[in-house]
Amino acid sequence: MSPVLVISRNAHVVGLVQQAWGPDGYAIAPEQFPDNVQALLIDLHGVPLPTVVVLDPEGQVTAALALAVDLDRNFHIASVLVTDRPAEVSLEAMRAGVRDIVTPDAPVDEMKRALERAASLSGPRVQQAQPGVPGVPGAATQRGKVVTVASPKGGVGKTTVSTNLAVGLAQRLPQSTVLVDLDIHFGDVASALNVTAEFTLPDMAHGPAAQDALALKSYLYLHQTGLYVVPGSESPAAADAVTSKDVVNLLDTLATQFKYVVVDTAPGLSEHTLAVLDQTDVLVLVTSLDVPGVRGLRKELDTLRDIGLMLESRSVVLNFMHPSRGISVTDVEASIGRKVDFQIPQSNSVPISVNQGIPLLQSGSRDPVAKTLRAIVDSIESEKVGNKGRRFLDFGHKKEATQ
Ligand SMILES: Nc1ncnc2c1ncn2[C@@H]1O[C@H](COP(=O)(O)OP(=O)(O)OP(=O)(O)O)[C@@H](O)[C@H]1O
Ligand SMILES: [Mg+2]
């Protein structure tokens, strides 16, 4: 049977649902009744969304009905309301999309029938009427933007940049953004966001999540900033099972659900990264301010040009800017044969934020690093979605962010 969630502080109601539905269910008893799915996901701590939700709000009917609306309209999950005042709330409940009303003292059979009816109405609509971007009306018709952060070398700031860009975009438009850790073997997005998730990339690349957008969404981790996350694999061995085809499928599905799909990658041009690049709308190339890093970037740019990805339409971010490094921006630009678009200063605020698991843009830092990261977010945000015919968007014309 499909799982049923009971939100109730009443042990009798929880027992009633258990008897009616069997073991395939779970219960939460939050003090504050969640009034939207995002709040519910926080209470669920990574447990996937169910097929049916039983709402037993006692005094918090308004919150419960608001949650029923969100579940129904945006996630197509049916709800059953438990109340001892059915006559008073029935009209409002019906308008909120509640499928059935049951009193707390109802017999088990009545609860069972209500749950079965709700479950039968929950599934099929899910596949047909999947919304595009939750909370973003009208976005369903447009594919979201895939923003990929890459570099030829390791340790140059890809994860720092990708986590901050994703948080910055999510803060501006709640539920608009998902961050995918595609540093397949050694991803550390989860640590940079202080996330302990039940499900990671391999869980989402296979099984039910790989078949259906709604199922996938229930596996995503919802970060406190409103950012959805696909955390990297717990172990390199599990990651080996994720193929580049899986990666393409995953990004494809996420792009139908989110306005922005931000991707963190492993260093270099692995098979997985090339698959990601093929799906990418905005490429953010990061390099450190040192000779090996800059040379690596030049080779990567050459390679991308050779395989047909347009040279002039991507952004180059120079990280670890510091006057005493013995190499200037002009040197870098001469070496790579193109403009540097953004310069991120070297700053202790970065390792501090990484160690705390709180990205600078989450903490609202006014640090010069945060200022540059915000400028990159601005650039991504201001580009129009669906700019077909250009695989990468051109940051070359943007005003350069200063350190
Ligand atoms: N501008 C900066 N100033 C100071 N430290 C920085 C800066 N950017 C990144 N760092 C630090 O450099 C280290 C590497 O950064 P990060 O993990 O973002 O790089 P990466 O490219 O994702 O690395 P990997 O290739 O290993 O995944 C981290 O400890 C981070 O705190
Ligand atoms: Mg990294």
Short mmCIF file of C-alpha atoms and ligand atoms in Angstrom, two decimals:
data_model
loop_
_atom_site.label_atom_id
_atom_site.label_comp_id
_atom_site.label_asym_id
_atom_site.label_seq_id
_atom_site.Cartn_x
_atom_site.Cartn_y
_atom_site.Cartn_z
CA MET A 1 0.00 0.00 0.00
CA SER A 2 1.11 3.59 -0.51
CA PRO A 3 2.35 5.37 2.58
CA VAL A 4 0.01 7.53 4.64
CA LEU A 5 1.19 10.33 6.88
CA VAL A 6 -0.80 11.31 9.98
CA ILE A 7 -0.26 14.75 11.45
CA SER A 8 -1.80 14.50 14.87
CA ARG A 9 -1.10 15.00 18.53
CA ASN A 10 -3.85 12.54 19.41
CA ALA A 11 -2.63 8.95 19.94
CA HIS A 12 -6.16 7.64 19.38
CA VAL A 13 -6.31 9.17 15.87
CA VAL A 14 -2.86 7.82 15.02
CA GLY A 15 -3.98 4.36 16.20
CA LEU A 16 -7.17 4.64 14.14
CA VAL A 17 -5.18 5.33 10.95
CA GLN A 18 -2.76 2.52 11.74
CA GLN A 19 -5.60 0.04 12.17
CA ALA A 20 -7.25 1.27 8.99
CA TRP A 21 -4.13 1.32 6.82
CA GLY A 22 -1.68 -1.14 8.31
CA PRO A 23 2.03 -0.57 8.89
CA ASP A 24 2.78 1.49 5.79
CA GLY A 25 2.41 4.86 7.42
CA TYR A 26 4.06 7.30 9.73
CA ALA A 27 2.99 9.96 12.15
CA ILE A 28 4.31 13.32 13.25
CA ALA A 29 3.03 15.48 16.09
CA PRO A 30 4.34 19.01 15.54
CA GLU A 31 3.38 21.67 18.05
CA GLN A 32 2.81 24.16 15.25
CA PHE A 33 0.67 22.60 12.53
CA PRO A 34 2.52 23.09 9.18
CA ASP A 35 0.59 25.38 6.86
CA ASN A 36 2.53 24.57 3.69
CA VAL A 37 4.51 21.70 2.21
CA GLN A 38 7.84 23.36 2.81
CA ALA A 39 7.10 23.55 6.56
CA LEU A 40 5.86 19.96 6.44
CA LEU A 41 9.09 18.79 4.81
CA ILE A 42 11.07 20.40 7.60
CA ASP A 43 8.98 18.45 10.15
CA LEU A 44 9.55 15.27 8.12
CA HIS A 45 13.35 15.53 8.40
CA GLY A 46 14.06 13.96 5.03
CA VAL A 47 11.29 11.33 5.04
CA PRO A 48 9.64 11.41 1.60
CA LEU A 49 6.20 12.86 1.05
CA PRO A 50 3.38 10.33 1.32
CA THR A 51 0.50 9.54 -1.02
CA VAL A 52 -2.15 10.64 1.46
CA VAL A 53 -1.98 12.96 4.46
CA VAL A 54 -4.38 12.73 7.39
CA LEU A 55 -4.74 16.17 8.94
CA ASP A 56 -5.83 16.24 12.58
CA PRO A 57 -5.28 19.88 13.47
CA GLU A 58 -7.50 20.19 16.56
CA GLY A 59 -7.50 23.98 17.11
CA GLN A 60 -5.30 24.77 14.07
CA VAL A 61 -7.80 24.21 11.27
CA THR A 62 -6.73 27.26 9.25
CA ALA A 63 -3.15 25.99 9.01
CA ALA A 64 -4.35 22.48 8.12
CA LEU A 65 -6.55 23.75 5.30
CA ALA A 66 -3.73 25.93 3.95
CA LEU A 67 -1.54 22.81 3.91
CA ALA A 68 -4.32 20.85 2.16
CA VAL A 69 -4.41 23.51 -0.58
CA ASP A 70 -0.64 23.34 -1.10
CA LEU A 71 -0.61 19.52 -1.07
CA ASP A 72 -3.45 19.36 -3.56
CA ARG A 73 -2.50 22.13 -5.98
CA ASN A 74 1.26 21.85 -6.07
CA PHE A 75 1.93 18.22 -5.18
CA HIS A 76 -1.36 16.48 -5.98
CA ILE A 77 -1.34 14.70 -2.66
CA ALA A 78 -4.79 13.99 -1.27
CA SER A 79 -5.71 14.82 2.31
CA VAL A 80 -8.29 13.60 4.80
CA LEU A 81 -9.36 15.93 7.58
CA VAL A 82 -10.10 14.71 11.09
CA THR A 83 -12.44 17.01 13.02
CA ASP A 84 -15.20 16.78 15.57
CA ARG A 85 -16.99 19.71 13.89
CA PRO A 86 -17.54 18.30 10.36
CA ALA A 87 -20.62 20.38 9.61
CA GLU A 88 -18.89 23.65 10.43
CA VAL A 89 -15.74 23.09 8.38
CA SER A 90 -16.95 20.95 5.49
CA LEU A 91 -17.47 23.73 2.95
CA GLU A 92 -14.11 25.32 3.64
CA ALA A 93 -12.43 21.90 3.63
CA MET A 94 -13.97 21.03 0.28
CA ARG A 95 -12.70 24.31 -1.18
CA ALA A 96 -9.23 23.49 0.15
CA GLY A 97 -9.27 20.22 -1.78
CA VAL A 98 -9.72 17.93 1.26
CA ARG A 99 -11.01 14.58 -0.05
CA ASP A 100 -12.87 13.38 3.02
CA ILE A 101 -13.74 14.33 6.57
CA VAL A 102 -13.68 11.81 9.40
CA THR A 103 -14.46 12.37 13.08
CA PRO A 104 -11.91 11.27 15.69
CA ASP A 105 -14.33 8.64 17.04
CA ALA A 106 -15.15 7.17 13.60
CA PRO A 107 -15.04 3.38 13.24
CA VAL A 108 -11.96 1.85 11.61
CA ASP A 109 -13.94 0.94 8.48
CA GLU A 110 -14.94 4.54 7.86
CA MET A 111 -11.34 5.74 8.14
CA LYS A 112 -10.26 2.90 5.85
CA ARG A 113 -12.77 3.89 3.17
CA ALA A 114 -11.75 7.55 3.41
CA LEU A 115 -8.06 6.66 3.04
CA GLU A 116 -8.70 4.35 0.09
CA ARG A 117 -10.74 7.01 -1.70
CA ALA A 118 -8.06 9.60 -1.06
CA ALA A 119 -5.28 7.26 -2.23
CA SER A 120 -7.17 6.49 -5.43
CA LEU A 121 -7.43 10.21 -6.18
CA SER A 122 -3.82 10.96 -5.30
CA GLY A 123 -1.76 8.94 -7.75
CA PRO A 124 -2.98 9.34 -11.33
CA ARG A 125 -3.28 13.10 -11.27
CA VAL A 126 0.28 13.32 -10.08
CA GLN A 127 1.67 12.12 -13.35
CA GLN A 128 -0.67 14.11 -15.53
CA ALA A 129 -0.74 17.48 -13.87
CA GLN A 130 2.75 17.91 -12.56
CA PRO A 131 3.43 21.59 -11.95
CA GLY A 132 6.58 23.10 -13.37
CA VAL A 133 8.13 25.21 -10.69
CA PRO A 134 6.48 25.09 -7.30
CA GLY A 135 5.28 28.48 -6.19
CA VAL A 136 6.12 30.01 -9.54
CA PRO A 137 2.91 30.26 -11.51
CA GLY A 138 3.26 29.89 -15.22
CA ALA A 139 6.76 28.46 -15.02
CA ALA A 140 5.58 24.97 -15.93
CA THR A 141 5.87 25.62 -19.61
CA GLN A 142 9.53 26.63 -19.41
CA ARG A 143 12.48 24.40 -18.80
CA GLY A 144 14.56 25.63 -15.88
CA LYS A 145 18.10 26.88 -16.29
CA VAL A 146 20.93 24.45 -15.60
CA VAL A 147 23.82 26.37 -14.04
CA THR A 148 27.01 24.31 -13.88
CA VAL A 149 30.06 25.21 -11.83
CA ALA A 150 33.21 23.51 -13.13
CA SER A 151 36.98 23.74 -13.13
CA PRO A 152 39.91 21.75 -14.44
CA LYS A 153 41.62 21.64 -11.03
CA GLY A 154 40.48 20.63 -7.57
CA GLY A 155 40.24 22.89 -4.55
CA VAL A 156 39.68 26.11 -6.49
CA GLY A 157 36.28 26.99 -4.97
CA LYS A 158 33.65 25.19 -7.09
CA THR A 159 31.67 23.96 -4.10
CA THR A 160 31.96 27.34 -2.40
CA VAL A 161 30.64 29.07 -5.52
CA SER A 162 27.90 26.53 -6.33
CA THR A 163 26.48 26.34 -2.80
CA ASN A 164 26.40 30.12 -2.50
CA LEU A 165 24.86 30.63 -5.94
CA ALA A 166 22.19 28.05 -5.15
CA VAL A 167 21.40 29.58 -1.76
CA GLY A 168 21.36 33.06 -3.29
CA LEU A 169 18.91 32.02 -6.01
CA ALA A 170 16.70 30.09 -3.56
CA GLN A 171 16.51 33.06 -1.21
CA ARG A 172 15.35 35.35 -3.98
CA LEU A 173 12.66 32.99 -5.22
CA PRO A 174 11.60 30.36 -2.66
CA GLN A 175 11.38 26.77 -3.92
CA SER A 176 12.86 27.82 -7.24
CA THR A 177 16.21 26.14 -6.97
CA VAL A 178 17.76 22.72 -6.58
CA LEU A 179 21.47 22.11 -6.03
CA VAL A 180 22.86 18.83 -7.36
CA ASP A 181 26.16 17.45 -6.12
CA LEU A 182 27.66 15.81 -9.18
CA ASP A 183 31.13 15.54 -7.76
CA ILE A 184 30.17 11.91 -8.02
CA HIS A 185 32.75 10.27 -5.76
CA PHE A 186 33.84 12.92 -3.30
CA GLY A 187 31.09 15.53 -3.26
CA ASP A 188 30.94 17.76 -0.22
CA VAL A 189 27.90 19.90 -0.85
CA ALA A 190 26.13 18.25 2.11
CA SER A 191 28.92 19.27 4.42
CA ALA A 192 29.07 22.82 3.02
CA LEU A 193 25.34 23.16 3.80
CA ASN A 194 25.47 21.19 7.06
CA VAL A 195 22.98 18.72 5.67
CA THR A 196 22.43 15.17 6.90
CA ALA A 197 20.07 13.71 4.36
CA GLU A 198 18.36 10.38 4.27
CA PHE A 199 18.57 10.17 0.48
CA THR A 200 21.54 10.91 -1.73
CA LEU A 201 22.35 10.93 -5.44
CA PRO A 202 22.32 7.13 -6.01
CA ASP A 203 18.83 6.90 -4.40
CA MET A 204 17.56 9.53 -6.80
CA ALA A 205 19.31 8.22 -9.90
CA HIS A 206 17.54 4.84 -9.69
CA GLY A 207 14.24 3.34 -8.56
CA PRO A 208 10.96 5.24 -8.20
CA ALA A 209 12.65 8.65 -8.08
CA ALA A 210 14.12 8.09 -11.54
CA GLN A 211 10.68 7.25 -12.98
CA ASP A 212 8.53 10.05 -11.73
CA ALA A 213 9.07 13.74 -11.03
CA LEU A 214 6.90 13.83 -7.93
CA ALA A 215 8.60 10.79 -6.45
CA LEU A 216 11.96 12.44 -7.13
CA LYS A 217 10.84 15.58 -5.38
CA SER A 218 9.95 13.68 -2.25
CA TYR A 219 13.55 12.39 -2.09
CA LEU A 220 15.10 15.85 -2.24
CA TYR A 221 16.40 17.44 0.93
CA LEU A 222 14.80 20.77 1.74
CA HIS A 223 17.38 23.09 3.25
CA GLN A 224 16.32 25.79 5.70
CA THR A 225 16.99 28.48 3.07
CA GLY A 226 14.28 26.97 0.83
CA LEU A 227 16.91 25.35 -1.41
CA TYR A 228 16.31 21.76 -2.51
CA VAL A 229 19.39 19.55 -2.49
CA VAL A 230 20.54 16.35 -4.16
CA PRO A 231 23.41 15.45 -1.80
CA GLY A 232 26.38 13.53 -3.13
CA SER A 233 26.76 9.83 -2.58
CA GLU A 234 27.75 8.65 0.91
CA SER A 235 30.36 6.31 -0.52
CA PRO A 236 32.41 6.25 -3.74
CA ALA A 237 31.31 2.63 -4.30
CA ALA A 238 27.61 3.59 -4.33
CA ALA A 239 28.43 6.46 -6.67
CA ASP A 240 29.90 4.02 -9.20
CA ALA A 241 26.38 2.82 -9.95
CA VAL A 242 25.40 6.29 -11.19
CA THR A 243 25.99 6.50 -14.94
CA SER A 244 26.19 9.62 -17.05
CA LYS A 245 22.84 8.62 -18.56
CA ASP A 246 21.35 8.63 -15.04
CA VAL A 247 22.78 12.10 -14.58
CA VAL A 248 21.19 13.34 -17.80
CA ASN A 249 17.80 11.90 -16.78
CA LEU A 250 18.03 13.44 -13.34
CA LEU A 251 18.89 16.92 -14.64
CA ASP A 252 16.20 16.67 -17.28
CA THR A 253 13.53 15.90 -14.69
CA LEU A 254 14.75 18.54 -12.26
CA ALA A 255 14.72 21.16 -15.02
CA THR A 256 10.99 20.51 -15.47
CA GLN A 257 10.43 21.17 -11.77
CA PHE A 258 12.75 24.03 -10.86
CA LYS A 259 13.63 27.37 -12.31
CA TYR A 260 17.30 26.86 -11.49
CA VAL A 261 19.22 23.60 -11.33
CA VAL A 262 22.66 24.42 -9.95
CA VAL A 263 25.27 21.68 -10.44
CA ASP A 264 28.53 21.26 -8.55
CA THR A 265 31.04 19.07 -10.37
CA ALA A 266 34.27 17.16 -9.80
CA PRO A 267 37.50 18.68 -11.13
CA GLY A 268 38.23 18.09 -14.82
CA LEU A 269 36.16 16.85 -17.69
CA SER A 270 34.98 13.44 -16.60
CA GLU A 271 32.33 11.55 -18.54
CA HIS A 272 29.73 12.74 -16.02
CA THR A 273 30.80 16.36 -16.26
CA LEU A 274 30.68 16.24 -20.06
CA ALA A 275 27.15 14.84 -19.83
CA VAL A 276 26.25 17.71 -17.52
CA LEU A 277 27.85 20.27 -19.82
CA ASP A 278 25.68 19.03 -22.61
CA GLN A 279 22.64 19.99 -20.55
CA THR A 280 24.07 23.25 -19.28
CA ASP A 281 22.60 26.69 -19.95
CA VAL A 282 24.99 28.72 -17.81
CA LEU A 283 28.55 27.57 -17.27
CA VAL A 284 30.56 29.10 -14.46
CA LEU A 285 34.24 28.21 -14.79
CA VAL A 286 36.28 28.73 -11.65
CA THR A 287 40.03 28.99 -11.34
CA SER A 288 42.43 29.90 -8.58
CA LEU A 289 44.94 32.70 -9.00
CA ASP A 290 48.02 30.57 -9.66
CA VAL A 291 49.89 29.37 -12.71
CA PRO A 292 48.76 25.69 -12.66
CA GLY A 293 45.13 26.74 -12.16
CA VAL A 294 45.19 29.28 -14.98
CA ARG A 295 47.00 26.90 -17.35
CA GLY A 296 44.44 24.23 -16.55
CA LEU A 297 41.65 26.66 -17.33
CA ARG A 298 43.20 27.54 -20.66
CA LYS A 299 43.38 23.85 -21.58
CA GLU A 300 39.79 23.33 -20.49
CA LEU A 301 38.62 26.28 -22.58
CA ASP A 302 40.53 24.87 -25.57
CA THR A 303 38.97 21.46 -25.08
CA LEU A 304 35.47 22.88 -24.78
CA ARG A 305 36.03 24.86 -27.94
CA ASP A 306 37.27 21.71 -29.71
CA ILE A 307 34.16 19.79 -28.75
CA GLY A 308 31.93 22.56 -29.99
CA LEU A 309 30.90 24.47 -26.89
CA MET A 310 30.91 28.17 -27.66
CA LEU A 311 33.92 29.92 -26.22
CA GLU A 312 32.50 33.39 -25.79
CA SER A 313 29.46 32.38 -23.83
CA ARG A 314 30.49 31.36 -20.36
CA SER A 315 31.70 33.13 -17.26
CA VAL A 316 35.15 32.88 -15.76
CA VAL A 317 35.47 33.36 -12.02
CA LEU A 318 38.90 34.02 -10.60
CA ASN A 319 39.06 32.88 -6.99
CA PHE A 320 41.61 33.48 -4.24
CA MET A 321 42.32 37.01 -5.49
CA HIS A 322 45.16 38.53 -3.51
CA PRO A 323 47.62 41.27 -4.46
CA SER A 324 50.64 39.33 -3.19
CA ARG A 325 50.14 36.30 -5.42
CA GLY A 326 52.59 37.57 -8.04
CA ILE A 327 50.10 37.17 -10.86
CA SER A 328 47.58 39.76 -11.99
CA VAL A 329 44.18 39.63 -13.63
CA THR A 330 45.75 41.01 -16.78
CA ASP A 331 48.21 38.10 -16.80
CA VAL A 332 45.34 35.66 -16.41
CA GLU A 333 43.31 37.26 -19.18
CA ALA A 334 46.32 37.20 -21.49
CA SER A 335 46.88 33.54 -20.72
CA ILE A 336 43.32 32.36 -21.23
CA GLY A 337 42.66 34.70 -24.14
CA ARG A 338 39.46 36.09 -22.70
CA LYS A 339 38.06 38.36 -20.06
CA VAL A 340 37.74 37.39 -16.40
CA ASP A 341 34.14 38.10 -15.41
CA PHE A 342 34.25 37.93 -11.63
CA GLN A 343 36.99 38.14 -9.06
CA ILE A 344 36.53 36.58 -5.64
CA PRO A 345 39.01 37.78 -3.04
CA GLN A 346 40.85 35.39 -0.79
CA SER A 347 39.25 35.70 2.62
CA ASN A 348 39.14 33.81 5.90
CA SER A 349 35.38 34.21 5.86
CA VAL A 350 35.21 31.40 3.29
CA PRO A 351 36.82 28.55 5.27
CA ILE A 352 34.98 29.74 8.37
CA SER A 353 31.63 29.52 6.57
CA VAL A 354 32.54 26.15 5.04
CA ASN A 355 33.53 24.76 8.44
CA GLN A 356 30.28 26.01 9.97
CA GLY A 357 28.24 24.64 7.08
CA ILE A 358 26.61 28.03 6.57
CA PRO A 359 27.21 29.57 3.12
CA LEU A 360 28.05 33.27 3.19
CA LEU A 361 24.88 34.17 1.31
CA GLN A 362 22.81 32.29 3.89
CA SER A 363 24.30 34.23 6.77
CA GLY A 364 23.70 37.52 4.95
CA SER A 365 27.41 38.36 5.10
CA ARG A 366 28.52 41.75 3.77
CA ASP A 367 32.01 40.41 3.20
CA PRO A 368 33.59 41.30 -0.19
CA VAL A 369 33.39 37.60 -1.14
CA ALA A 370 29.64 37.64 -0.53
CA LYS A 371 29.37 40.81 -2.60
CA THR A 372 30.95 39.12 -5.61
CA LEU A 373 28.88 35.98 -5.15
CA ARG A 374 25.73 38.14 -5.13
CA ALA A 375 26.90 39.77 -8.36
CA ILE A 376 27.13 36.32 -9.96
CA VAL A 377 23.62 35.49 -8.69
CA ASP A 378 22.40 38.78 -10.23
CA SER A 379 23.91 37.81 -13.57
CA ILE A 380 22.28 34.40 -13.61
CA GLU A 381 18.97 35.82 -12.51
CA SER A 382 18.93 38.57 -15.11
CA GLU A 383 19.48 36.20 -18.02
CA LYS A 384 16.26 35.12 -19.68
CA VAL A 385 15.30 31.45 -19.44
CA GLY A 386 14.96 29.56 -22.69
CA ASN A 387 17.60 31.42 -24.62
CA LYS A 388 17.63 28.71 -27.25
CA GLY A 389 20.43 28.40 -29.71
CA ARG A 390 23.07 29.45 -27.21
CA ARG A 391 24.29 26.65 -25.09
CA PHE A 392 26.02 28.95 -22.63
CA LEU A 393 25.03 32.43 -21.62
CA ASP A 394 27.46 35.22 -22.11
CA PHE A 395 28.68 37.02 -19.05
CA GLY A 396 31.32 38.84 -21.06
CA HIS A 397 29.19 41.96 -21.36
CA LYS A 398 28.45 42.16 -17.63
CA LYS A 399 29.92 44.85 -15.46
CA GLU A 400 32.77 43.24 -13.63
CA ALA A 401 32.25 42.69 -9.91
CA THR A 402 34.98 44.25 -7.89
CA GLN A 403 36.64 42.76 -4.88
N1 LIG B 1 38.00 32.97 -1.75
C1 LIG B 1 38.47 32.10 -0.86
N2 LIG B 1 39.23 32.51 0.19
C2 LIG B 1 39.71 31.64 1.07
N3 LIG B 1 39.48 30.32 1.05
C3 LIG B 1 38.73 29.85 0.05
C4 LIG B 1 38.18 30.69 -0.96
N4 LIG B 1 37.46 29.93 -1.82
C5 LIG B 1 37.55 28.67 -1.37
N5 LIG B 1 38.31 28.60 -0.25
C6 LIG B 1 38.65 27.41 0.51
O1 LIG B 1 39.31 26.52 -0.36
C7 LIG B 1 38.95 25.19 -0.08
C8 LIG B 1 38.44 24.54 -1.37
O2 LIG B 1 37.22 25.17 -1.74
P1 LIG B 1 36.06 24.32 -2.42
O3 LIG B 1 35.78 23.09 -1.66
O4 LIG B 1 34.95 25.25 -2.67
O5 LIG B 1 36.80 23.95 -3.78
P2 LIG B 1 36.39 22.85 -4.86
O6 LIG B 1 36.86 23.38 -6.17
O7 LIG B 1 34.98 22.49 -4.73
O8 LIG B 1 37.28 21.63 -4.40
P3 LIG B 1 37.16 20.11 -4.94
O9 LIG B 1 37.64 20.13 -6.35
O10 LIG B 1 38.08 19.36 -4.02
O11 LIG B 1 35.75 19.71 -4.82
C9 LIG B 1 37.91 25.22 1.03
O12 LIG B 1 38.55 24.95 2.24
C10 LIG B 1 37.43 26.66 1.01
O13 LIG B 1 37.08 27.08 2.29
MG MG B 2 34.04 20.64 -4.47
#
